Amino acid sequence: LHLKNNPVITKALTSSVMCMIGDALAQKVQRQGLVAKEKGYNKRSRHCFRRSSALMCDGLFSGSCMHFAYDLFENIIPTVGRVGIMSSVAAMSHCVADTLFMDSFFIGTMFISSGLLEGLSFWNDIIPQLKRDYVPAVKAGVTSSTCLMPLEFFIFRFVPISFRPLAVNFLDIIWNGVVSFMLHKNRNNEGVDTISVTGNVLRDYLTDLF
């Protein structure tokens, strides 16, 4: 009912909650993960609610964008009304566009919005971090999206358009966690030493989480 009457607001709020959950998982990894322990994170480190709130605000923006972007995808390459191989090709095109274009855009907005809301200076802190960490974060985000692509393909192939942002947001709990992990790996948080991630970020994140 809410999706029908207030689609943009509903999708924005849903995305916001999923961003918060993803960041909570990322913070858990930072407190308990094997890589994090070597750099000073521990189980007694406090959850940073300011950081989660910043990502929730970014989720309001990304959820709204997903509403219009997925409608645009459908207008350009329709999946509804097609059958067989053509519907599958259209769904895969949506997956690729979402991974390559939407992920890159949302990671950039997450760096900027979360940094500003966490009290960082745009010129002194955020811009240097973008230059240093944006490409590694995009690589980690694309890697996680690629791993989740079979499920995302099912969503774009069989789930009605109005429910696609909601379904993708559930998958994005993992994606948001990975990106938040990358986003904060070189930021000081709650007075704890920063962490340096080596090797495959997605592998380390998922290994520590599960």
mmCIF file of C-alpha atoms in Angstrom:
data_model
loop_
_atom_site.group_PDB
_atom_site.id
_atom_site.type_symbol
_atom_site.label_atom_id
_atom_site.label_comp_id
_atom_site.label_asym_id
_atom_site.label_seq_id
_atom_site.Cartn_x
_atom_site.Cartn_y
_atom_site.Cartn_z
ATOM 1 C CA LEU A 1 0.000 0.000 0.000
ATOM 2 C CA HIS A 2 2.789 2.414 0.886
ATOM 3 C CA LEU A 3 4.690 1.505 -2.271
ATOM 4 C CA LYS A 4 1.595 2.396 -4.270
ATOM 5 C CA ASN A 5 0.720 5.636 -2.473
ATOM 6 C CA ASN A 6 4.181 6.960 -1.561
ATOM 7 C CA PRO A 7 6.723 5.010 -3.641
ATOM 8 C CA VAL A 8 9.690 7.373 -3.368
ATOM 9 C CA ILE A 9 9.389 7.921 0.392
ATOM 10 C CA THR A 10 8.857 4.212 1.049
ATOM 11 C CA LYS A 11 11.884 3.189 -1.007
ATOM 12 C CA ALA A 12 14.017 5.937 0.547
ATOM 13 C CA LEU A 13 13.152 4.846 4.101
ATOM 14 C CA THR A 14 13.729 1.191 3.254
ATOM 15 C CA SER A 15 17.132 1.955 1.770
ATOM 16 C CA SER A 16 18.006 4.052 4.817
ATOM 17 C CA VAL A 17 17.296 1.163 7.191
ATOM 18 C CA MET A 18 19.321 -1.264 5.056
ATOM 19 C CA CYS A 19 22.272 1.136 5.036
ATOM 20 C CA MET A 20 22.137 1.267 8.829
ATOM 21 C CA ILE A 21 22.072 -2.528 9.084
ATOM 22 C CA GLY A 22 24.976 -2.855 6.646
ATOM 23 C CA ASP A 23 27.055 -0.366 8.601
ATOM 24 C CA ALA A 24 26.245 -2.170 11.853
ATOM 25 C CA LEU A 25 27.661 -5.362 10.332
ATOM 26 C CA ALA A 26 30.735 -3.469 9.131
ATOM 27 C CA GLN A 27 31.322 -2.058 12.604
ATOM 28 C CA LYS A 28 30.932 -5.529 14.063
ATOM 29 C CA VAL A 29 33.626 -6.792 11.707
ATOM 30 C CA GLN A 30 35.874 -3.905 12.724
ATOM 31 C CA ARG A 31 35.396 -4.744 16.403
ATOM 32 C CA GLN A 32 35.652 -8.533 16.143
ATOM 33 C CA GLY A 33 37.354 -9.320 12.836
ATOM 34 C CA LEU A 34 40.780 -10.887 12.680
ATOM 35 C CA VAL A 35 42.220 -8.065 10.562
ATOM 36 C CA ALA A 36 40.715 -5.399 12.803
ATOM 37 C CA LYS A 37 42.042 -6.881 16.041
ATOM 38 C CA GLU A 38 45.586 -6.387 14.842
ATOM 39 C CA LYS A 39 44.971 -2.634 14.603
ATOM 40 C CA GLY A 40 43.250 -1.962 17.904
ATOM 41 C CA TYR A 41 39.539 -2.671 17.362
ATOM 42 C CA ASN A 42 38.068 -4.946 20.008
ATOM 43 C CA LYS A 43 34.734 -6.236 21.256
ATOM 44 C CA ARG A 44 34.510 -3.447 23.825
ATOM 45 C CA SER A 45 34.735 -0.679 21.229
ATOM 46 C CA ARG A 46 31.477 1.248 21.150
ATOM 47 C CA HIS A 47 29.108 1.271 18.220
ATOM 48 C CA CYS A 48 29.360 4.660 16.472
ATOM 49 C CA PHE A 49 25.780 5.882 16.092
ATOM 50 C CA ARG A 50 26.865 9.087 14.385
ATOM 51 C CA ARG A 51 28.462 7.008 11.638
ATOM 52 C CA SER A 52 25.330 4.863 11.257
ATOM 53 C CA SER A 53 23.129 7.954 11.205
ATOM 54 C CA ALA A 54 25.266 9.471 8.463
ATOM 55 C CA LEU A 55 24.864 6.383 6.308
ATOM 56 C CA MET A 56 21.130 6.281 7.017
ATOM 57 C CA CYS A 57 20.861 9.806 5.640
ATOM 58 C CA ASP A 58 22.784 8.737 2.553
ATOM 59 C CA GLY A 59 20.371 5.817 2.211
ATOM 60 C CA LEU A 60 17.458 8.249 1.920
ATOM 61 C CA PHE A 61 19.130 9.719 -1.150
ATOM 62 C CA SER A 62 20.185 6.420 -2.705
ATOM 63 C CA GLY A 63 16.752 4.857 -2.206
ATOM 64 C CA SER A 64 15.113 7.778 -3.999
ATOM 65 C CA CYS A 65 17.604 7.484 -6.850
ATOM 66 C CA MET A 66 16.935 3.752 -7.190
ATOM 67 C CA HIS A 67 13.239 4.451 -7.743
ATOM 68 C CA PHE A 68 13.920 6.660 -10.756
ATOM 69 C CA ALA A 69 16.937 4.700 -12.025
ATOM 70 C CA TYR A 70 15.130 1.357 -12.138
ATOM 71 C CA ASP A 71 12.180 2.950 -13.924
ATOM 72 C CA LEU A 72 14.670 4.405 -16.415
ATOM 73 C CA PHE A 73 16.289 0.996 -16.917
ATOM 74 C CA GLU A 74 12.884 -0.483 -17.618
ATOM 75 C CA ASN A 75 12.004 2.253 -20.114
ATOM 76 C CA ILE A 76 15.273 1.824 -22.014
ATOM 77 C CA ILE A 77 15.425 -1.987 -21.963
ATOM 78 C CA PRO A 78 12.043 -3.426 -20.885
ATOM 79 C CA THR A 79 11.888 -6.719 -19.032
ATOM 80 C CA VAL A 80 8.112 -6.737 -18.585
ATOM 81 C CA GLY A 81 6.242 -8.215 -21.518
ATOM 82 C CA ARG A 82 9.243 -10.088 -22.878
ATOM 83 C CA VAL A 83 9.644 -13.835 -22.742
ATOM 84 C CA GLY A 84 12.455 -16.314 -23.004
ATOM 85 C CA ILE A 85 15.972 -15.242 -23.850
ATOM 86 C CA MET A 86 15.108 -11.592 -24.531
ATOM 87 C CA SER A 87 13.729 -11.101 -21.025
ATOM 88 C CA SER A 88 16.865 -12.688 -19.573
ATOM 89 C CA VAL A 89 19.104 -10.447 -21.693
ATOM 90 C CA ALA A 90 17.169 -7.385 -20.528
ATOM 91 C CA ALA A 91 17.429 -8.450 -16.881
ATOM 92 C CA MET A 92 21.169 -9.030 -17.197
ATOM 93 C CA SER A 93 21.535 -5.586 -18.790
ATOM 94 C CA HIS A 94 19.858 -4.089 -15.731
ATOM 95 C CA CYS A 95 22.262 -5.975 -13.459
ATOM 96 C CA VAL A 96 25.308 -4.725 -15.354
ATOM 97 C CA ALA A 97 24.051 -1.129 -15.402
ATOM 98 C CA ASP A 98 23.270 -1.268 -11.693
ATOM 99 C CA THR A 99 26.724 -2.651 -10.881
ATOM 100 C CA LEU A 100 28.807 -0.411 -13.120
ATOM 101 C CA PHE A 101 26.963 2.902 -12.952
ATOM 102 C CA MET A 102 24.854 2.940 -9.805
ATOM 103 C CA ASP A 103 27.525 1.411 -7.566
ATOM 104 C CA SER A 104 30.169 3.914 -8.670
ATOM 105 C CA PHE A 105 27.788 6.836 -8.166
ATOM 106 C CA PHE A 106 26.504 5.716 -4.763
ATOM 107 C CA ILE A 107 29.995 5.039 -3.428
ATOM 108 C CA GLY A 108 30.987 8.601 -4.312
ATOM 109 C CA THR A 109 27.937 10.052 -2.570
ATOM 110 C CA MET A 110 28.599 7.869 0.483
ATOM 111 C CA PHE A 111 32.135 9.218 0.799
ATOM 112 C CA ILE A 112 30.917 12.813 0.634
ATOM 113 C CA SER A 113 27.690 12.692 2.638
ATOM 114 C CA SER A 114 28.975 10.457 5.420
ATOM 115 C CA GLY A 115 32.167 12.489 5.697
ATOM 116 C CA LEU A 116 30.286 15.772 6.042
ATOM 117 C CA LEU A 117 27.817 14.338 8.561
ATOM 118 C CA GLU A 118 30.673 12.779 10.542
ATOM 119 C CA GLY A 119 32.268 16.225 10.847
ATOM 120 C CA LEU A 120 35.085 15.911 8.300
ATOM 121 C CA SER A 121 36.336 18.820 6.227
ATOM 122 C CA PHE A 122 35.355 18.598 2.566
ATOM 123 C CA TRP A 123 38.653 19.937 1.222
ATOM 124 C CA ASN A 124 41.073 18.724 3.898
ATOM 125 C CA ASP A 125 39.622 15.277 4.618
ATOM 126 C CA ILE A 126 37.034 14.096 2.095
ATOM 127 C CA ILE A 127 38.765 15.057 -1.160
ATOM 128 C CA PRO A 128 42.097 13.431 -0.164
ATOM 129 C CA GLN A 129 40.241 10.293 0.933
ATOM 130 C CA LEU A 130 38.351 10.156 -2.351
ATOM 131 C CA LYS A 131 41.647 10.304 -4.242
ATOM 132 C CA ARG A 132 43.111 7.561 -2.070
ATOM 133 C CA ASP A 133 40.204 5.200 -1.363
ATOM 134 C CA TYR A 134 37.530 5.707 -4.042
ATOM 135 C CA VAL A 135 38.933 3.251 -6.596
ATOM 136 C CA PRO A 136 39.593 0.476 -4.010
ATOM 137 C CA ALA A 137 36.084 0.997 -2.619
ATOM 138 C CA VAL A 138 34.550 0.746 -6.099
ATOM 139 C CA LYS A 139 36.514 -2.450 -6.761
ATOM 140 C CA ALA A 140 35.267 -3.952 -3.486
ATOM 141 C CA GLY A 141 31.697 -2.841 -4.222
ATOM 142 C CA VAL A 142 31.747 -4.237 -7.751
ATOM 143 C CA THR A 143 33.217 -7.498 -6.460
ATOM 144 C CA SER A 144 30.439 -7.901 -3.904
ATOM 145 C CA SER A 145 27.799 -6.962 -6.499
ATOM 146 C CA THR A 146 29.225 -9.538 -8.900
ATOM 147 C CA CYS A 147 28.992 -12.236 -6.229
ATOM 148 C CA LEU A 148 25.366 -11.263 -5.609
ATOM 149 C CA MET A 149 24.520 -10.930 -9.320
ATOM 150 C CA PRO A 150 22.674 -14.289 -9.642
ATOM 151 C CA LEU A 151 20.197 -13.117 -6.998
ATOM 152 C CA GLU A 152 20.014 -9.653 -8.528
ATOM 153 C CA PHE A 153 19.336 -11.214 -11.936
ATOM 154 C CA PHE A 154 16.397 -13.109 -10.435
ATOM 155 C CA ILE A 155 15.061 -9.816 -9.045
ATOM 156 C CA PHE A 156 15.248 -7.952 -12.346
ATOM 157 C CA ARG A 157 13.883 -10.970 -14.231
ATOM 158 C CA PHE A 158 10.916 -11.962 -12.065
ATOM 159 C CA VAL A 159 10.156 -9.328 -9.385
ATOM 160 C CA PRO A 160 7.650 -6.553 -10.265
ATOM 161 C CA ILE A 161 9.227 -3.138 -10.892
ATOM 162 C CA SER A 162 7.789 -1.489 -7.769
ATOM 163 C CA PHE A 163 9.348 -4.147 -5.527
ATOM 164 C CA ARG A 164 12.799 -4.224 -7.160
ATOM 165 C CA PRO A 165 14.425 -1.477 -5.048
ATOM 166 C CA LEU A 166 13.139 -3.190 -1.893
ATOM 167 C CA ALA A 167 14.498 -6.571 -2.990
ATOM 168 C CA VAL A 168 17.854 -5.139 -4.068
ATOM 169 C CA ASN A 169 18.097 -3.261 -0.761
ATOM 170 C CA PHE A 170 17.997 -6.577 1.091
ATOM 171 C CA LEU A 171 20.939 -7.764 -0.994
ATOM 172 C CA ASP A 172 22.641 -4.420 -0.387
ATOM 173 C CA ILE A 173 22.962 -5.147 3.314
ATOM 174 C CA ILE A 174 26.134 -7.032 2.359
ATOM 175 C CA TRP A 175 27.109 -4.412 -0.237
ATOM 176 C CA ASN A 176 26.598 -1.539 2.219
ATOM 177 C CA GLY A 177 28.662 -3.382 4.795
ATOM 178 C CA VAL A 178 31.548 -3.879 2.378
ATOM 179 C CA VAL A 179 31.482 -0.250 1.229
ATOM 180 C CA SER A 180 31.177 1.088 4.781
ATOM 181 C CA PHE A 181 34.108 -1.116 5.745
ATOM 182 C CA MET A 182 36.172 0.415 2.933
ATOM 183 C CA LEU A 183 34.843 3.890 3.608
ATOM 184 C CA HIS A 184 36.028 3.937 7.207
ATOM 185 C CA LYS A 185 39.205 1.900 6.960
ATOM 186 C CA ASN A 186 41.296 5.091 6.927
ATOM 187 C CA ARG A 187 39.032 7.216 9.107
ATOM 188 C CA ASN A 188 39.446 7.568 12.840
ATOM 189 C CA ASN A 189 36.339 6.359 14.620
ATOM 190 C CA GLU A 190 35.544 6.751 18.339
ATOM 191 C CA GLY A 191 39.212 7.311 19.102
ATOM 192 C CA VAL A 192 40.224 3.883 17.789
ATOM 193 C CA ASP A 193 43.223 3.372 15.548
ATOM 194 C CA THR A 194 42.427 3.165 11.869
ATOM 195 C CA ILE A 195 42.636 -0.215 10.160
ATOM 196 C CA SER A 196 44.505 -1.129 7.018
ATOM 197 C CA VAL A 197 42.898 -3.775 4.849
ATOM 198 C CA THR A 198 45.181 -6.032 2.859
ATOM 199 C CA GLY A 199 44.394 -8.677 0.271
ATOM 200 C CA ASN A 200 40.872 -9.305 -0.893
ATOM 201 C CA VAL A 201 38.589 -6.959 1.064
ATOM 202 C CA LEU A 202 35.417 -8.843 0.271
ATOM 203 C CA ARG A 203 36.958 -12.163 1.310
ATOM 204 C CA ASP A 204 38.202 -10.722 4.621
ATOM 205 C CA TYR A 205 34.857 -9.036 5.304
ATOM 206 C CA LEU A 206 32.738 -12.103 4.644
ATOM 207 C CA THR A 207 35.185 -14.418 6.452
ATOM 208 C CA ASP A 208 35.108 -12.272 9.588
ATOM 209 C CA LEU A 209 31.333 -11.763 9.403
ATOM 210 C CA PHE A 210 30.362 -15.422 9.070
#
